[in-house]
Coordinates of C-alpha atoms and ligand atoms in Angstrom, one line a residue:
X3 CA 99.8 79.2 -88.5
X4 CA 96.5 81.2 -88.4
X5 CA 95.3 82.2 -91.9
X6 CA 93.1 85.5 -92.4
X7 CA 91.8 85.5 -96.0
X8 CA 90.9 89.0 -97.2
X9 CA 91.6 88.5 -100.4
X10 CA 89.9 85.8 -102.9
X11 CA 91.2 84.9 -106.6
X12 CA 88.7 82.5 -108.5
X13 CA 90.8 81.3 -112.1
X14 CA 87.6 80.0 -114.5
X15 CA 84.3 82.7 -114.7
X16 CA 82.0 79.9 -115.9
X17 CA 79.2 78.1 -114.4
X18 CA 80.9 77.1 -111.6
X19 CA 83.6 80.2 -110.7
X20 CA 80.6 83.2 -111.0
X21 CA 77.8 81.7 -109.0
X22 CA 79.7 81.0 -106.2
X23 CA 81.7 83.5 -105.7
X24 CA 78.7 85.3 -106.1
X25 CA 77.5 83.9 -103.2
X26 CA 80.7 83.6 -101.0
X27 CA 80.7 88.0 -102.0
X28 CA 77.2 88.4 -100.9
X29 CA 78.1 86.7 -97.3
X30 CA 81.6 88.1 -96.6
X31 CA 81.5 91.6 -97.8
X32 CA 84.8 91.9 -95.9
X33 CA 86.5 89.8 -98.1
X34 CA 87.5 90.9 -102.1
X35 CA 87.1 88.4 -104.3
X36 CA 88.4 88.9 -108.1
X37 CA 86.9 86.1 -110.7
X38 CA 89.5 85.7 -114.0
X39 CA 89.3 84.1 -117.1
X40 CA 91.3 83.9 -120.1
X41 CA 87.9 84.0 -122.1
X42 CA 87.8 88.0 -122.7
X43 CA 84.3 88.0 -124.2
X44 CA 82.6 85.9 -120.6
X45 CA 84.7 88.9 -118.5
X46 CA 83.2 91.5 -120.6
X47 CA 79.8 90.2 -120.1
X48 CA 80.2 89.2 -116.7
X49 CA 80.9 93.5 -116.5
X50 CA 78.0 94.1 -118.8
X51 CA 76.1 97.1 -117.4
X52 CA 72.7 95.2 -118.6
X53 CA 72.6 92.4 -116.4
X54 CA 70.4 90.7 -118.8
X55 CA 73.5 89.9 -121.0
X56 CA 75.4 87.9 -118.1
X57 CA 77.0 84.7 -119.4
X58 CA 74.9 82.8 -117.4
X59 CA 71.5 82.8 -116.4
X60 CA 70.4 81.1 -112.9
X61 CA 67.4 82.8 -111.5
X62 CA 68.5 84.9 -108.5
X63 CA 72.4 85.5 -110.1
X64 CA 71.6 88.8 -111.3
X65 CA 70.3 90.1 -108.5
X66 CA 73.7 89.5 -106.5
X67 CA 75.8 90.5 -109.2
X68 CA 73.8 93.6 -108.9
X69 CA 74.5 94.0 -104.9
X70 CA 78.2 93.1 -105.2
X71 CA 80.2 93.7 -108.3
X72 CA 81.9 96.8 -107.9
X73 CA 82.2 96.1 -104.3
X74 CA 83.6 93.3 -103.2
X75 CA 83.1 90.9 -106.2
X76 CA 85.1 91.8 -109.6
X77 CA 85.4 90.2 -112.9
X78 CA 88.9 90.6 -114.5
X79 CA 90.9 89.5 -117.4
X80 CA 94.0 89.9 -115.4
X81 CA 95.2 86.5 -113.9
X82 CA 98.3 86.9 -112.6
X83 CA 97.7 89.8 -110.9
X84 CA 94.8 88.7 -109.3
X85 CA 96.6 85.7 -108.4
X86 CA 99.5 87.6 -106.8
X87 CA 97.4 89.4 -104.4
X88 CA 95.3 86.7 -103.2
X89 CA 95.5 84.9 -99.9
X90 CA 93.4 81.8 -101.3
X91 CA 93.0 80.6 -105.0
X92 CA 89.9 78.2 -106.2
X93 CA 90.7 76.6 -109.5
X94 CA 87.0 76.6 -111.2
X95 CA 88.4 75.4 -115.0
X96 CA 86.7 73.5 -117.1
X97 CA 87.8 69.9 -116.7
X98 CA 86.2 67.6 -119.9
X99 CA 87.0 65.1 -121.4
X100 CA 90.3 63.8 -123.5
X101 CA 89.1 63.9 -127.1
X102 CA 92.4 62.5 -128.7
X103 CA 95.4 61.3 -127.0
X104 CA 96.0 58.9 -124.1
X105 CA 92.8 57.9 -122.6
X106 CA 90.4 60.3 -125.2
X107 CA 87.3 59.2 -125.0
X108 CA 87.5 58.8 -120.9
X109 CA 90.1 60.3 -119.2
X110 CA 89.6 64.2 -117.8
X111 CA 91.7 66.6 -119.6
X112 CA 93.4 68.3 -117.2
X113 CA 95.6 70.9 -119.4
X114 CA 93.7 73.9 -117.9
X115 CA 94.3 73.0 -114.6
X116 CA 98.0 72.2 -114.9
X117 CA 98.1 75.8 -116.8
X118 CA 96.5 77.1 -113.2
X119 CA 98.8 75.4 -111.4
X120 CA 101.8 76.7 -113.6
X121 CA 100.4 80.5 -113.2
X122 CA 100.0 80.2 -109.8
X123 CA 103.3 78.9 -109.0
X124 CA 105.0 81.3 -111.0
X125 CA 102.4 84.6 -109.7
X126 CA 101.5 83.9 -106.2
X127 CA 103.3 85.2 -103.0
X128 CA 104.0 84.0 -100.0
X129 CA 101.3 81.6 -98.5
X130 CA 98.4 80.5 -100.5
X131 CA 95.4 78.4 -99.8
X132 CA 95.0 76.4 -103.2
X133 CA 91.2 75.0 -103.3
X134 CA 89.9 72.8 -106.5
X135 CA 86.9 73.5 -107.0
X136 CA 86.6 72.0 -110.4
X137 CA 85.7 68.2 -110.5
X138 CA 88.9 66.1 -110.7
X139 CA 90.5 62.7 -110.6
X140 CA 91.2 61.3 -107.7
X141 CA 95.0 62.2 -106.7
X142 CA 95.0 65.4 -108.6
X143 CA 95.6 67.5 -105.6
X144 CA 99.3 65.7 -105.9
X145 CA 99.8 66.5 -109.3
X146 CA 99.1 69.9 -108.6
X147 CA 101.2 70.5 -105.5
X148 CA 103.8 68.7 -108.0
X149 CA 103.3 71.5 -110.1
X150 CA 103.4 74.1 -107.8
X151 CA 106.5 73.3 -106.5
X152 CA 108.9 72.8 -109.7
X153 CA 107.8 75.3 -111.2
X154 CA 108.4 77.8 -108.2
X155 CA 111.6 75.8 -108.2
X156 CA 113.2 78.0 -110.3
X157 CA 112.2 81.1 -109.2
X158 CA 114.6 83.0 -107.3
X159 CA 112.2 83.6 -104.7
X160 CA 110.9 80.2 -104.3
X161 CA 111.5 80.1 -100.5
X162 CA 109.1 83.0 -99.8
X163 CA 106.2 80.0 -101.9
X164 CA 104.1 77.8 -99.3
X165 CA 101.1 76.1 -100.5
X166 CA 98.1 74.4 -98.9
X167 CA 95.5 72.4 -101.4
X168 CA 92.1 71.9 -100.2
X169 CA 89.7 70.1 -102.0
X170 CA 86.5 71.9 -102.1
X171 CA 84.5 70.4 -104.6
X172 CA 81.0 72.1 -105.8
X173 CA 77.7 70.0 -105.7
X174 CA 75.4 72.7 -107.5
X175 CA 72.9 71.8 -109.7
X176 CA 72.4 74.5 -112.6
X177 CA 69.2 75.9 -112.8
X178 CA 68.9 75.8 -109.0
X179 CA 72.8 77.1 -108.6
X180 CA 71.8 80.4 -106.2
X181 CA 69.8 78.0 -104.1
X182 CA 71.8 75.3 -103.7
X183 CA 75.1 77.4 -102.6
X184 CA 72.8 79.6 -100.4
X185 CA 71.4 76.2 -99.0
X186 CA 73.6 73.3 -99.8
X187 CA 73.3 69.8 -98.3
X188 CA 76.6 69.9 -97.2
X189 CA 80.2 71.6 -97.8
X190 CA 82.8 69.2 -98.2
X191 CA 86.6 70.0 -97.3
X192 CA 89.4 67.7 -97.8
X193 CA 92.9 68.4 -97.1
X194 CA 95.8 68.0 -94.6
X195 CA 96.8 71.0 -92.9
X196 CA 93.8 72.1 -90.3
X197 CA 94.8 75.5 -90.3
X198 CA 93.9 75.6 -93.8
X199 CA 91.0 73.5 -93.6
X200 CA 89.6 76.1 -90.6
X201 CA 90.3 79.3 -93.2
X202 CA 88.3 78.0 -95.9
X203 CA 85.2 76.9 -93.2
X204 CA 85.3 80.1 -91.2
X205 CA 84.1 81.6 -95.1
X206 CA 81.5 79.1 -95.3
X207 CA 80.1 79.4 -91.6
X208 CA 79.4 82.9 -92.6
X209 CA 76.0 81.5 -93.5
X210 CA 76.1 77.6 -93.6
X211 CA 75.6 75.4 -90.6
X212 CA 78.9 74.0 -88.8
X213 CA 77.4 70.5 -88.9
X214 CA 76.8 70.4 -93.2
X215 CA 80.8 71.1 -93.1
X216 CA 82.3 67.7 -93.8
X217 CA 86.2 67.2 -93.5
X218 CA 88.1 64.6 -95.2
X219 CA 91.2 63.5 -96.6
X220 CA 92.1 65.0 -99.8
X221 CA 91.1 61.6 -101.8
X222 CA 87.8 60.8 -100.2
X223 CA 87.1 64.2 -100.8
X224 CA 88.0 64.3 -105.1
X225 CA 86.0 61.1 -105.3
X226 CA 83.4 62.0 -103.5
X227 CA 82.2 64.2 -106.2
X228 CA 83.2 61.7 -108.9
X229 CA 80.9 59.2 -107.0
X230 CA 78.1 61.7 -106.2
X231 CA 77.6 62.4 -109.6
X232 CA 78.2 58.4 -110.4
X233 CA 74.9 57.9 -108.0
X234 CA 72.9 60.7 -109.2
X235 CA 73.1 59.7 -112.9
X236 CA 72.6 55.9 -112.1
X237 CA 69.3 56.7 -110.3
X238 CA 68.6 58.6 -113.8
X239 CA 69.2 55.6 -116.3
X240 CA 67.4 53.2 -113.4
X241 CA 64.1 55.5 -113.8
X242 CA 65.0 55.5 -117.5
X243 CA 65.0 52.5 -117.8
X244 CA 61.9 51.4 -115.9
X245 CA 60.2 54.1 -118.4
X246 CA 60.7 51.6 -121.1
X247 CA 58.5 48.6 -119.2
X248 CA 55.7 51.1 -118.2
X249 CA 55.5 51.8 -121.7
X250 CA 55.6 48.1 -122.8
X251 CA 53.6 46.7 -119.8
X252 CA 50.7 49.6 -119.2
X253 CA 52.3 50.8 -115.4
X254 CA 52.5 54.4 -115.2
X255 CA 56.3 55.7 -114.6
X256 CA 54.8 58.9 -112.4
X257 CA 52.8 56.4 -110.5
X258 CA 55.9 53.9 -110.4
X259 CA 58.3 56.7 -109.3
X260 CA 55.8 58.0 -106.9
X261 CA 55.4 54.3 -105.2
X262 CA 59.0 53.7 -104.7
X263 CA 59.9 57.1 -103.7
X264 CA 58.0 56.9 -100.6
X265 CA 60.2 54.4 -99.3
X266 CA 62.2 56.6 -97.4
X267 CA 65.6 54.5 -98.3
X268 CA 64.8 55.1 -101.7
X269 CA 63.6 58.6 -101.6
X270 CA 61.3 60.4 -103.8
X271 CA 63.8 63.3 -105.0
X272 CA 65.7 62.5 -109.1
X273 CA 63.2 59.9 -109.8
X274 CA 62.1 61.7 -113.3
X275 CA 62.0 60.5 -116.0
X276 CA 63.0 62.4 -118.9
X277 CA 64.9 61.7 -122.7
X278 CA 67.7 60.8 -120.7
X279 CA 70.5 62.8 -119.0
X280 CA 72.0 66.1 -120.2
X281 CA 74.8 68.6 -118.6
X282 CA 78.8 69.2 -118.8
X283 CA 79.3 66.6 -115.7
X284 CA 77.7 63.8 -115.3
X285 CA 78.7 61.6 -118.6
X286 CA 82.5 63.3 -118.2
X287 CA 82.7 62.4 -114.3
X288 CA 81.2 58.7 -115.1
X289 CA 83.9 58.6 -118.1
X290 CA 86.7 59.3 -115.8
X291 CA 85.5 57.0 -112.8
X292 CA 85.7 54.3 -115.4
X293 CA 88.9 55.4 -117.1
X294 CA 90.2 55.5 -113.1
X295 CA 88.5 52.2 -112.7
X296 CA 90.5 50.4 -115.3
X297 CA 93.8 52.3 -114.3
X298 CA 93.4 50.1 -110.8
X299 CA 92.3 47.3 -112.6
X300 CA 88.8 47.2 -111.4
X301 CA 87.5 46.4 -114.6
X302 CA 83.9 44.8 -113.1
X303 CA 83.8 48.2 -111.5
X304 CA 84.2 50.1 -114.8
X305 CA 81.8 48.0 -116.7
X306 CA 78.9 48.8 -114.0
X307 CA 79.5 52.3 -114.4
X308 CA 79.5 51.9 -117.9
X309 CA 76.2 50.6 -117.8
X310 CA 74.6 54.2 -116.8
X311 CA 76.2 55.7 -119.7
X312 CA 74.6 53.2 -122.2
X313 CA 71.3 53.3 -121.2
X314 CA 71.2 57.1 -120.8
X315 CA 72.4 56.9 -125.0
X316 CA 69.6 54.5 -125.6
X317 CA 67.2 56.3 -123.7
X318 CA 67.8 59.5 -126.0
X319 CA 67.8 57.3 -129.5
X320 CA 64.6 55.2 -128.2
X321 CA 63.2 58.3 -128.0
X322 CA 64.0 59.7 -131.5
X323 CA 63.0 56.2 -133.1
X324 CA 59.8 56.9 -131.6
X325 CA 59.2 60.1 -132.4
X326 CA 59.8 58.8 -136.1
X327 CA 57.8 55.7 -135.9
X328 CA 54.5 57.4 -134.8
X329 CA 54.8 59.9 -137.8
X330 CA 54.0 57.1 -140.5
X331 CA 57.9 56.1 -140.3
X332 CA 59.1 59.4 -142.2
X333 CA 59.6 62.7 -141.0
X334 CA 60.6 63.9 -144.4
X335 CA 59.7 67.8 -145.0
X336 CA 57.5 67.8 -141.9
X337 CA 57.5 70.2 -139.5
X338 CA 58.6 69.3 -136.3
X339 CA 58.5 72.1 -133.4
X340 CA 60.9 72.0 -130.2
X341 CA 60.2 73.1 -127.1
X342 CA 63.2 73.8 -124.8
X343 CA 66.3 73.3 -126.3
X344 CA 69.0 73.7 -122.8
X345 CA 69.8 70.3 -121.3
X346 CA 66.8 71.0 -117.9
X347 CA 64.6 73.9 -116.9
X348 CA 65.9 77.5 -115.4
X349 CA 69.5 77.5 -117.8
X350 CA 70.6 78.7 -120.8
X351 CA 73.4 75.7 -120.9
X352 CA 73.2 73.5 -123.4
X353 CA 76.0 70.8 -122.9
X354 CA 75.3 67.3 -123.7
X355 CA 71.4 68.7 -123.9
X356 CA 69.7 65.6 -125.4
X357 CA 68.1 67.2 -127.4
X358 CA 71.1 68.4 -129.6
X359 CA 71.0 64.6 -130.6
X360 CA 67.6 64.5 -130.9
X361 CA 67.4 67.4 -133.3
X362 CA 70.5 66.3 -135.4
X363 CA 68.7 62.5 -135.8
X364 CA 65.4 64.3 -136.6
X365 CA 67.2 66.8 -139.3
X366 CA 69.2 63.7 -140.9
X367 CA 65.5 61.8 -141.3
X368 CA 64.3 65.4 -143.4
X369 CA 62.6 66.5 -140.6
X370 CA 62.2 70.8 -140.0
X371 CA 62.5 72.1 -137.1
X372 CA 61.3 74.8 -135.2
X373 CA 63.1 75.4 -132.3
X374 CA 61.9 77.7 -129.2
X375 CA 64.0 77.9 -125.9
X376 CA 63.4 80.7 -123.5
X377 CA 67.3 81.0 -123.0
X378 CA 69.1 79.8 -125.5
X379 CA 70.3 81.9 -128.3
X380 CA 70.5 80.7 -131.6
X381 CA 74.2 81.3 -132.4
X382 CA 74.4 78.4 -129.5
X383 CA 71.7 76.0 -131.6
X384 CA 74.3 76.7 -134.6
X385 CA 76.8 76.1 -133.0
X386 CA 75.6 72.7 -130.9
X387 CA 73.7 71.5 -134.6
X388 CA 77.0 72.5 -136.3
X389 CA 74.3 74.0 -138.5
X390 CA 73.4 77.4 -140.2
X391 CA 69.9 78.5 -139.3
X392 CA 67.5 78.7 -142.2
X393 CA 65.2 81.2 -142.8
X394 CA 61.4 80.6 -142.1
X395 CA 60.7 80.4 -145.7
X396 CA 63.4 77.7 -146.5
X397 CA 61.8 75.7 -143.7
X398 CA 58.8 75.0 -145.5
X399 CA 60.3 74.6 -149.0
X400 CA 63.5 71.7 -148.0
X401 CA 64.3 69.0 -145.5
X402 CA 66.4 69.0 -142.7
X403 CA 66.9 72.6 -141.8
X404 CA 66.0 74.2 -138.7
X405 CA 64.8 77.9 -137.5
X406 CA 64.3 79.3 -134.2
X407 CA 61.5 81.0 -133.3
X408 CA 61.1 83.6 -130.6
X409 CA 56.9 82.4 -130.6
X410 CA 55.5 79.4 -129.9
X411 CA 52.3 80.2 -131.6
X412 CA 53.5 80.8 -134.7
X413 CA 55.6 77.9 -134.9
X414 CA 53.5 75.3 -134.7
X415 CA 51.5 77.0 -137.8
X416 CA 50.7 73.4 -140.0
X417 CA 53.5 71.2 -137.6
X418 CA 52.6 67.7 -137.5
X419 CA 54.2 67.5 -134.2
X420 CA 55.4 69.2 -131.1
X421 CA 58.4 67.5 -129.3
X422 CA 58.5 68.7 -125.6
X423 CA 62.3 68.0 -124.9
X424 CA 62.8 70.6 -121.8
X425 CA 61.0 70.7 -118.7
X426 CA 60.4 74.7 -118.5
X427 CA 57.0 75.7 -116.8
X428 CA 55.9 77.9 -119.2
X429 CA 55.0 74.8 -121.6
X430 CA 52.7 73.5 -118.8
X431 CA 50.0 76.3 -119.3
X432 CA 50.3 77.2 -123.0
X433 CA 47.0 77.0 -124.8
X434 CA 47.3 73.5 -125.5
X435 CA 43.6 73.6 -128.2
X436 CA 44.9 76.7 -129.9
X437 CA 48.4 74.7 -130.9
X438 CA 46.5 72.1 -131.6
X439 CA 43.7 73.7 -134.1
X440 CA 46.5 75.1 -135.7
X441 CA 48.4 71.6 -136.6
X442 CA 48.1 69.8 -139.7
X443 CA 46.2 66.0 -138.6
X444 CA 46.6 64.3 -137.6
X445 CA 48.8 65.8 -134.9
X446 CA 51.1 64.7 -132.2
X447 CA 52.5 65.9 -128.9
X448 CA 55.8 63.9 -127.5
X449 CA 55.8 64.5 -123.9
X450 CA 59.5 63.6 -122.9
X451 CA 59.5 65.2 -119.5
X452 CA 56.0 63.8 -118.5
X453 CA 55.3 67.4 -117.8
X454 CA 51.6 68.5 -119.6
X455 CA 48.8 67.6 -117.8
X456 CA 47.2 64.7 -119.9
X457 CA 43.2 65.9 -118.6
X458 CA 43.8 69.2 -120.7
X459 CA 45.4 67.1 -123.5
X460 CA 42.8 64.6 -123.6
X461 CA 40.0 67.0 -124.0
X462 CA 41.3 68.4 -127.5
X463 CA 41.9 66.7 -131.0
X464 CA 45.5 65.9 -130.3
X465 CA 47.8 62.6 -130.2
X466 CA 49.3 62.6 -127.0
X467 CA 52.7 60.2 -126.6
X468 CA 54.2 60.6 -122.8
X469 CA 57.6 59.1 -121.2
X470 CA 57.1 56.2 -119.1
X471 CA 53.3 56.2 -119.6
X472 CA 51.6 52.2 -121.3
X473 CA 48.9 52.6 -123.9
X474 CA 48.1 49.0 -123.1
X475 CA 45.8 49.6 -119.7
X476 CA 43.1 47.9 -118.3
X477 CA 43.1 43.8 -118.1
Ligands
NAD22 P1 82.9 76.4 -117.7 O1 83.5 75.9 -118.9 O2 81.6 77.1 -117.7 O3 84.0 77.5 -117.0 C1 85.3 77.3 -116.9 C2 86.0 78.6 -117.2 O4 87.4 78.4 -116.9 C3 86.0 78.9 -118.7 O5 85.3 80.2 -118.8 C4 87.5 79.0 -119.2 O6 87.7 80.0 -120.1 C5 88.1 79.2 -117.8 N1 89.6 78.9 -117.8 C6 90.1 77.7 -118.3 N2 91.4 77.7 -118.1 C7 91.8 78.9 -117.5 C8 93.0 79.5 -117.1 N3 94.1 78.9 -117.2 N4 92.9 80.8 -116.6 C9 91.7 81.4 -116.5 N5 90.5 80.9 -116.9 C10 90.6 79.7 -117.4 O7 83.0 75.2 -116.6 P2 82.0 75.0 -115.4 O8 80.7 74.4 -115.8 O9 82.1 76.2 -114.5 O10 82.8 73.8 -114.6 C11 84.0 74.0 -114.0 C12 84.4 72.8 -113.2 O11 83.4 72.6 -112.2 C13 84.4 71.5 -114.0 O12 85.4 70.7 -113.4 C14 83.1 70.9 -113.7 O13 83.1 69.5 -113.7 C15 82.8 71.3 -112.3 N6 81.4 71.4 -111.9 C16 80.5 72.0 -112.7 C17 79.2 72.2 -112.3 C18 78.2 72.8 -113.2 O14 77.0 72.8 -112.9 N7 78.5 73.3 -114.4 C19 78.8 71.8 -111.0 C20 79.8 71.2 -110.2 C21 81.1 71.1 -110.6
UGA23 C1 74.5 67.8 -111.6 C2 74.3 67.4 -110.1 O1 73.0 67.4 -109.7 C3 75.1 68.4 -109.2 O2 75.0 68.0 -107.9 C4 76.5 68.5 -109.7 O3 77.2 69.5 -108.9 C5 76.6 68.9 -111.2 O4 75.8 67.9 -111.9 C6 77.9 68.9 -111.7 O5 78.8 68.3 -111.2 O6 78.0 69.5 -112.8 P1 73.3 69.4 -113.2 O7 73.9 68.6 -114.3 O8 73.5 70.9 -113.3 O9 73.8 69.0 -111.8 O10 71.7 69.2 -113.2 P2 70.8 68.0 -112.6 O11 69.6 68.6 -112.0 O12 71.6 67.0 -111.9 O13 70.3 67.4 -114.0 C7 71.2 66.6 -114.8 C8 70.4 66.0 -116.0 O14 69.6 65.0 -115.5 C9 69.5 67.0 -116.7 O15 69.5 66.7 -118.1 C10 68.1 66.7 -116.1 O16 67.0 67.0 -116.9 C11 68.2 65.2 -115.8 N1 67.3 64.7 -114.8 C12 67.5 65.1 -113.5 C13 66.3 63.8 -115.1 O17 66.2 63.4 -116.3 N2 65.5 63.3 -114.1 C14 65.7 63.7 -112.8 O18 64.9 63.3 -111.9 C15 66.7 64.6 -112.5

């Protein structure tokens, strides 16, 4: 049968769910697509008048939201209506993982998408195209269609209840989210039925090449994703890694990165290094490879992948050591300034950030800190620190308490150090003598993005520590 979508139901408004069908709105303004959520407060703000108060920021979001909602792009609270008048549903929940239970620690919990699946079994009519969109185990799509069916099993109009599941899953990277689903790489589609398969690419032809849209089978399709973000976090922990011998041997890791990047096989592009990996995905998807690793009994497999995860948590408490090592061995009462506080550049997300770690180690060894993050509000920091913010004039009269500052200037009034944890642009050009006149000496910048431009730094009365770059040069 040929399917016409018109209408569009997205069930998960988060960091996934509003960009993209964002995007899919702006490019088929025939189509009316209805993001839900169960979280009340995201909807409201997703319908804030004041597009500055989004839930998200990605540079270029606001400006769509602005073209579209209202039009063909609507936030709602109201799932099962939204379901029932859909012609195609994406499941965008969150998918992290088990923290208690069978397989906590690894294992994916799935509980929001099985409660998906149970609404739409029970709300949807007639034919639906079901596309995950979240990340998911390999084989989900059968648990799903599992619970599609009983539960529609005892509805007395179950007969009227077809379902095809696609698996559609996203490759965005936050921070670059509007470009990468205006531009992506590639669209990948697995499923069975073709019918199905050819409604959900005649949405994406709308403004993506015909040859980026890859078809599969269902499986290689979920573990694709697994496995893309299995590579992309490996090449991380490899850089990482090598980071460590530049600083114990005297090689340079921008020059290192730079040299085997060029080798087109290798490529130059995730190849920086940083305080080690940060985001909702990769550590969860890694997790759950080796959780499904161990389920087939590939237990070499899972220990491999295990490996990526273990140097990404020494990378971040390498860091931290040194950070206290340089300072005389005690951070005590000192004052400590952060710059950037999400987990990368251009998002106000803050999952797995590094440095929440880095900033709880720092507060345990007394250290104050002063946090600045162009995005992040603090109520987040409090909530990621599991810490009340202190007030500026507790800072300087305890240990271990942290304040966020909305100027950079002012905070590092008497700091003994600035730790450069996130990569935003605007760090690149502060006024690098005036921070550091205003330090108490002797002073020190930690560079863990290798992002200042060590000419400038080396000109003023600074200590300078970067990632990746040996103090031990010459022969
Ligand atoms: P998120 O937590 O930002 O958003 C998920 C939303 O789903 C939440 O707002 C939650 O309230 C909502 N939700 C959960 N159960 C629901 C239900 N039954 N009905 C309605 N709403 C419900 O998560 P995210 O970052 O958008 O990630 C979603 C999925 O996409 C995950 O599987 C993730 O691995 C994957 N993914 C994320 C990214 C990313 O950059 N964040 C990129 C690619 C893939
Ligand atoms: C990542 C993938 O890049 C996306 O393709 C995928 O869709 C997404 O995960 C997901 O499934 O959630 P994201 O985590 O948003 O996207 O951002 P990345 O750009 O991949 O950065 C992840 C972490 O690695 C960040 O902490 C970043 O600072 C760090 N990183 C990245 C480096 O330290 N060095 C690099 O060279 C690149």
């Amino acid at each position: 049968m040929v399917f016409e979508v018109k209408n569009i139901c997205c069930i998960g408004a988060g960091y996934v769910g509003g960009p993209s069908m964002a995007v899919i709105a702006k490019n088929c303004p025939d189509i009316q697509i209805n993001v839900v959520d169960i979280n009340i407060e995201r909807i409201e703000r997703w319908n804030d008048k004041n597009l500055k108060n989004l839930p998200i920021y990605e540079p270029g979001l606001e400006e769509i939201v602005k073209k579209c909602r209202g039009k063909n792009l609507h936030f709602s609270k109201n799932v099962n209506l939204n379901i029932a008048n859909a012609d195609m549903i994406f499941i965008s929940v969150n998918t992290p993982t088990k923290t208690k239970g069978l397989g906590a620690g690894f294992a994916s919990d799935l509980k929001w998408i099985e409660k998906s699946a149970r609404e739409i079994s029970k709300y949807a009519k007639g034919k639906t195209i079901i596309v995950e969109k979240s990340t998911l185990p390999v084989k989900t799509a059968s648990t799903i269609k599992k619970i599609l069916y009983s539960t529609s099993e005892n509805s007395s109009d179950k007969n009227e209840k077809t379902f095809y599941i696609l698996s559609n899953p996203e490759f965005l990277a936050e921070g670059s989210a509007i470009k990468d689903l205006d531009n992506p790489d590639r669209v990948l589609i697995g499923g069975e039925d073709e019918e199905a398969i050819k409604a959900l690419s005649n949405l994406y032809i709308k403004w993506i090449d015909k040859e980026k849209i890859l078809t599969t089978n269902l499986w290689s399709s979920e573990l694709s994703k697994l496995i893309s973000n299995a590579f992309l976090a490996q090449r991380i922990s490899s850089i990482n890694s090598v980071s460590a011998i530049c600083e114990a041997t005297g090689a340079d890791i921008k020059e290192v990165s730079m040299a085997i990047g060029s080798d087109k096989r290798i490529g130059k592009f995730f190849l920086n290094a940083g305080p080690g990996f940060g985001g909702s995905c990769f550590k969860k998807d890694i997790l759950n490879l080796i959780y499904i690793c161990k389920h087939y009994g590939l237990d070499k497999v899972a220990d491999y992948w295990e490996q990526v995860i273990n140097i990404n948590s020494w990378q971040i408490s390498r860091i931290t050591q040194i950070i206290v090592e340089k300072l005389f061995g005690t951070v005590s009462g000192k004052r400590l300034v952060i710059l950037g506080f999400s987990f990368k550049a251009n998002t106000n997300d803050t999952r797995e950030s590094p440095a929440i770690y880095i900033c709880q180690k720092l507060m345990i060894e007394g250290g104050n800190l002063i946090i600045y993050d162009p995005k992040v509000d603090y109520s987040q920091i409090e909530n990621d620190l599991n810490k009340k913010m202190a007030s500026i004039e507790e800072i300087d009269h305890s240990e271990g308490e942290w304040y966020k500052s909305k100027n950079i200037y002012n905070a590092v009034q008497d700091a003994d150090a600035v730790i450069l944890l996130t990569e935003w642009d605007q760090f690149i050009n502060l006024d690098w003598e005036r921070i550091s006149n205003s330090m108490r000496k002797p002073s020190w910048i930690f560079d863990t993005r290798y992002l200042l431009d060590p000419r400038i730094i080396s000109s003023i009365n600074i200590n300078y520590w970067r990632i990746g770059y040996g103090d031990k040069r010459g022969i």
